[in-house]
Amino acid sequence: MDAGCPGKIKSIQIALEQNNLMFQNIVLIILTHTHYDHTGCLAETKKRSRAKVLVHASEKRCLEKGITSFPRGTMWFSEMISKVGNSLMVSKSKYQPVDPDIVVENEYDLGKYIPGAKVISTPGHTSGSISLVIGNEAAFVGDTLFNIMPWNVFPPFANDIRELLESWQRLIDASCRTYFPGHGRPIPLRKLKISYEKRIKRINEKL
């Protein structure tokens, strides 16, 4: 899943070695989305492993160009970061371009790689955000969820909050035991449900 920040290829190598693996053992790289902190080592990882790269259709062009803009902020501090990022830190949005091998739109069966696994579309953070769901055991969700703050898993950045909450409902319906975000510790299903209910209640109170 994903390929980390630029300059972190050594960290990927160490993680592989700790699990008695090599780059050649990687056969598929699934991009939850194409922000630089998830694609920074993609080109090098693909070169070393010769693995296929899977991405959502709406971010295919970004991956081929090697640049994806910062998403909108969902909180006051992240709104400021987003504005500064898209105006003064454009270089931080860039990464080495990669041509994808597999382009998906909605659900995509990954059973030939992992029994019971599939990719589902979970937009909101970005238009092409996707998640890897493995049965009802685990879901790898990229930045659709964050687990940095103990009281909430709502991401500080999202381009479309309505779509994001629909994706949360889709993840809840998957009924996985554990959700693995791109940032922070694993999230149990109960915490995701509580965060979703609080966010929906807040929205309804504003209506």
Short mmCIF file of C-alpha atoms in Angstrom, two decimals:
data_model
loop_
_atom_site.label_atom_id
_atom_site.label_comp_id
_atom_site.label_asym_id
_atom_site.label_seq_id
_atom_site.Cartn_x
_atom_site.Cartn_y
_atom_site.Cartn_z
CA MET A 1 0.00 0.00 0.00
CA ASP A 2 1.30 3.43 -1.03
CA ALA A 3 4.98 4.33 -1.23
CA GLY A 4 5.73 6.91 1.47
CA CYS A 5 7.43 10.28 1.43
CA PRO A 6 10.30 11.18 -0.92
CA GLY A 7 13.70 10.03 0.29
CA LYS A 8 12.34 7.18 2.42
CA ILE A 9 13.26 4.24 0.21
CA LYS A 10 15.66 2.98 2.90
CA SER A 11 12.78 2.87 5.39
CA ILE A 12 10.79 0.72 2.97
CA GLN A 13 13.77 -1.59 2.51
CA ILE A 14 14.22 -1.94 6.28
CA ALA A 15 10.52 -2.72 6.76
CA LEU A 16 10.74 -5.42 4.09
CA GLU A 17 13.87 -6.95 5.62
CA GLN A 18 12.24 -7.02 9.05
CA ASN A 19 9.60 -9.27 7.50
CA ASN A 20 12.14 -11.40 5.60
CA LEU A 21 11.13 -9.86 2.28
CA MET A 22 12.83 -8.06 -0.59
CA PHE A 23 11.63 -5.56 -3.18
CA GLN A 24 11.27 -8.46 -5.62
CA ASN A 25 8.53 -9.91 -3.38
CA ILE A 26 6.30 -6.90 -4.10
CA VAL A 27 3.95 -7.72 -6.98
CA LEU A 28 1.33 -4.96 -6.63
CA ILE A 29 1.43 -1.41 -5.25
CA ILE A 30 -2.00 0.01 -4.42
CA LEU A 31 -2.17 3.79 -4.18
CA THR A 32 -4.88 4.96 -1.81
CA HIS A 33 -4.42 8.38 -3.48
CA THR A 34 -1.63 10.32 -5.19
CA HIS A 35 -0.41 12.92 -2.70
CA TYR A 36 3.37 13.25 -2.51
CA ASP A 37 3.61 11.66 0.96
CA HIS A 38 2.04 8.49 -0.48
CA THR A 39 3.89 8.42 -3.82
CA GLY A 40 7.32 9.82 -2.94
CA CYS A 41 9.16 6.50 -3.33
CA LEU A 42 6.80 4.97 -5.87
CA ALA A 43 9.03 5.29 -8.94
CA GLU A 44 12.02 3.77 -7.14
CA THR A 45 9.94 1.01 -5.54
CA LYS A 46 8.40 0.11 -8.90
CA LYS A 47 11.84 0.08 -10.53
CA ARG A 48 13.32 -2.23 -7.89
CA SER A 49 10.34 -4.58 -7.61
CA ARG A 50 8.85 -4.41 -11.12
CA ALA A 51 5.49 -4.50 -9.39
CA LYS A 52 2.29 -3.32 -11.01
CA VAL A 53 0.81 -0.01 -9.82
CA LEU A 54 -2.91 0.38 -9.19
CA VAL A 55 -4.60 3.79 -9.01
CA HIS A 56 -8.11 5.23 -9.33
CA ALA A 57 -9.06 6.60 -12.74
CA SER A 58 -9.66 10.14 -11.48
CA GLU A 59 -6.03 10.43 -10.30
CA LYS A 60 -4.38 8.63 -13.19
CA ARG A 61 -3.44 11.94 -14.85
CA CYS A 62 -1.94 13.28 -11.60
CA LEU A 63 0.26 10.19 -11.28
CA GLU A 64 1.43 10.47 -14.88
CA LYS A 65 2.27 14.16 -14.41
CA GLY A 66 3.83 13.71 -10.98
CA ILE A 67 1.86 16.40 -9.17
CA THR A 68 -1.28 16.42 -7.01
CA SER A 69 -2.51 19.62 -5.36
CA PHE A 70 -3.05 19.93 -1.60
CA PRO A 71 -6.63 19.10 -0.53
CA ARG A 72 -8.88 21.62 1.20
CA GLY A 73 -8.62 22.02 4.95
CA THR A 74 -11.50 20.83 7.14
CA MET A 75 -10.38 22.82 10.22
CA TRP A 76 -9.12 26.39 10.63
CA PHE A 77 -5.46 25.41 10.91
CA SER A 78 -5.59 22.97 8.00
CA GLU A 79 -7.38 25.55 5.83
CA MET A 80 -4.37 27.83 6.31
CA ILE A 81 -1.93 25.01 5.52
CA SER A 82 -3.86 24.15 2.36
CA LYS A 83 -3.87 27.75 1.11
CA VAL A 84 -0.16 28.18 1.79
CA GLY A 85 0.64 24.78 0.28
CA ASN A 86 -1.16 25.45 -3.00
CA SER A 87 0.26 28.96 -3.40
CA LEU A 88 3.77 28.94 -1.96
CA MET A 89 4.79 25.27 -1.63
CA VAL A 90 3.88 23.83 -5.02
CA SER A 91 7.15 21.88 -5.11
CA LYS A 92 5.89 19.84 -2.12
CA SER A 93 3.06 18.57 -4.33
CA LYS A 94 5.48 17.12 -6.88
CA TYR A 95 6.90 13.61 -7.15
CA GLN A 96 8.48 11.48 -9.87
CA PRO A 97 5.82 10.58 -12.47
CA VAL A 98 4.77 6.94 -12.86
CA ASP A 99 2.59 5.27 -15.49
CA PRO A 100 0.01 3.05 -13.74
CA ASP A 101 -0.62 -0.55 -14.80
CA ILE A 102 -4.11 -1.00 -13.37
CA VAL A 103 -6.71 1.79 -13.37
CA VAL A 104 -9.92 1.24 -11.39
CA GLU A 105 -13.15 3.15 -10.96
CA ASN A 106 -15.40 1.43 -8.44
CA GLU A 107 -14.95 -1.98 -6.83
CA TYR A 108 -12.04 -4.14 -8.01
CA ASP A 109 -11.49 -7.76 -7.02
CA LEU A 110 -8.00 -8.57 -5.72
CA GLY A 111 -8.66 -12.20 -4.92
CA LYS A 112 -5.80 -13.40 -7.11
CA TYR A 113 -3.39 -11.45 -4.90
CA ILE A 114 -5.04 -11.80 -1.48
CA PRO A 115 -7.99 -14.14 -0.80
CA GLY A 116 -11.12 -12.14 0.02
CA ALA A 117 -9.52 -8.79 -0.84
CA LYS A 118 -10.97 -5.99 -2.93
CA VAL A 119 -10.48 -2.30 -3.62
CA ILE A 120 -13.44 0.01 -3.04
CA SER A 121 -13.86 3.65 -3.99
CA THR A 122 -13.79 5.94 -0.92
CA PRO A 123 -13.62 9.52 -2.26
CA GLY A 124 -13.70 12.63 -0.13
CA HIS A 125 -10.12 13.25 0.90
CA THR A 126 -9.44 13.27 -2.83
CA SER A 127 -11.70 12.36 -5.74
CA GLY A 128 -9.71 9.19 -6.39
CA SER A 129 -9.21 7.92 -2.84
CA ILE A 130 -9.60 4.15 -2.56
CA SER A 131 -9.36 1.58 0.23
CA LEU A 132 -8.16 -2.01 0.35
CA VAL A 133 -10.66 -4.21 2.19
CA ILE A 134 -9.66 -7.72 3.26
CA GLY A 135 -12.77 -9.66 4.20
CA ASN A 136 -14.21 -8.31 7.43
CA GLU A 137 -10.82 -8.28 9.11
CA ALA A 138 -8.91 -5.22 7.87
CA ALA A 139 -9.20 -2.13 5.69
CA PHE A 140 -6.30 0.04 4.59
CA VAL A 141 -7.87 3.45 4.05
CA GLY A 142 -5.12 5.97 3.33
CA ASP A 143 -6.19 9.46 4.42
CA THR A 144 -9.92 8.75 4.40
CA LEU A 145 -9.39 8.37 8.15
CA PHE A 146 -6.79 9.94 10.43
CA ASN A 147 -5.98 8.76 13.95
CA ILE A 148 -3.77 11.56 15.22
CA MET A 149 -6.23 13.10 17.70
CA PRO A 150 -7.57 10.70 20.36
CA TRP A 151 -11.17 11.97 20.22
CA ASN A 152 -11.77 11.88 16.46
CA VAL A 153 -10.69 10.20 13.21
CA PHE A 154 -11.89 12.99 10.90
CA PRO A 155 -9.09 14.00 8.49
CA PRO A 156 -7.80 17.59 8.65
CA PHE A 157 -7.87 17.70 4.85
CA ALA A 158 -10.69 16.70 2.48
CA ASN A 159 -11.88 18.07 -0.84
CA ASP A 160 -15.50 16.95 -0.38
CA ILE A 161 -16.88 16.34 3.12
CA ARG A 162 -20.21 14.96 1.85
CA GLU A 163 -18.40 12.34 -0.24
CA LEU A 164 -16.05 11.62 2.66
CA LEU A 165 -18.94 10.79 5.00
CA GLU A 166 -20.53 8.58 2.35
CA SER A 167 -17.20 6.76 2.15
CA TRP A 168 -17.17 6.40 5.93
CA GLN A 169 -20.59 4.74 5.71
CA ARG A 170 -19.23 2.41 3.03
CA LEU A 171 -16.31 1.49 5.32
CA ILE A 172 -18.66 0.94 8.26
CA ASP A 173 -20.81 -1.33 6.07
CA ALA A 174 -17.67 -3.40 5.36
CA SER A 175 -17.69 -4.21 9.12
CA CYS A 176 -13.93 -4.71 9.35
CA ARG A 177 -12.39 -5.46 12.69
CA THR A 178 -9.63 -2.88 12.18
CA TYR A 179 -9.04 0.14 9.90
CA PHE A 180 -5.48 1.19 9.11
CA PRO A 181 -5.11 4.90 8.28
CA GLY A 182 -2.22 6.51 6.45
CA HIS A 183 -1.46 8.58 9.56
CA GLY A 184 -1.82 7.36 13.15
CA ARG A 185 -2.62 4.12 14.89
CA PRO A 186 -5.11 1.45 13.76
CA ILE A 187 -8.80 2.26 14.35
CA PRO A 188 -11.36 -0.23 15.68
CA LEU A 189 -14.80 -0.32 14.03
CA ARG A 190 -16.44 1.07 17.18
CA LYS A 191 -14.35 4.25 17.11
CA LEU A 192 -15.17 4.81 13.44
CA LYS A 193 -18.89 4.42 14.14
CA ILE A 194 -18.77 6.86 17.06
CA SER A 195 -16.87 9.45 15.01
CA TYR A 196 -19.33 9.07 12.14
CA GLU A 197 -22.37 9.50 14.40
CA LYS A 198 -20.88 12.61 16.02
CA ARG A 199 -20.12 14.19 12.65
CA ILE A 200 -23.62 13.45 11.27
CA LYS A 201 -25.20 14.86 14.46
CA ARG A 202 -23.15 18.04 14.11
CA ILE A 203 -24.25 18.46 10.51
CA ASN A 204 -27.92 17.89 11.39
CA GLU A 205 -27.75 20.46 14.19
CA LYS A 206 -26.65 23.08 11.68
CA LEU A 207 -29.63 22.42 9.39
#
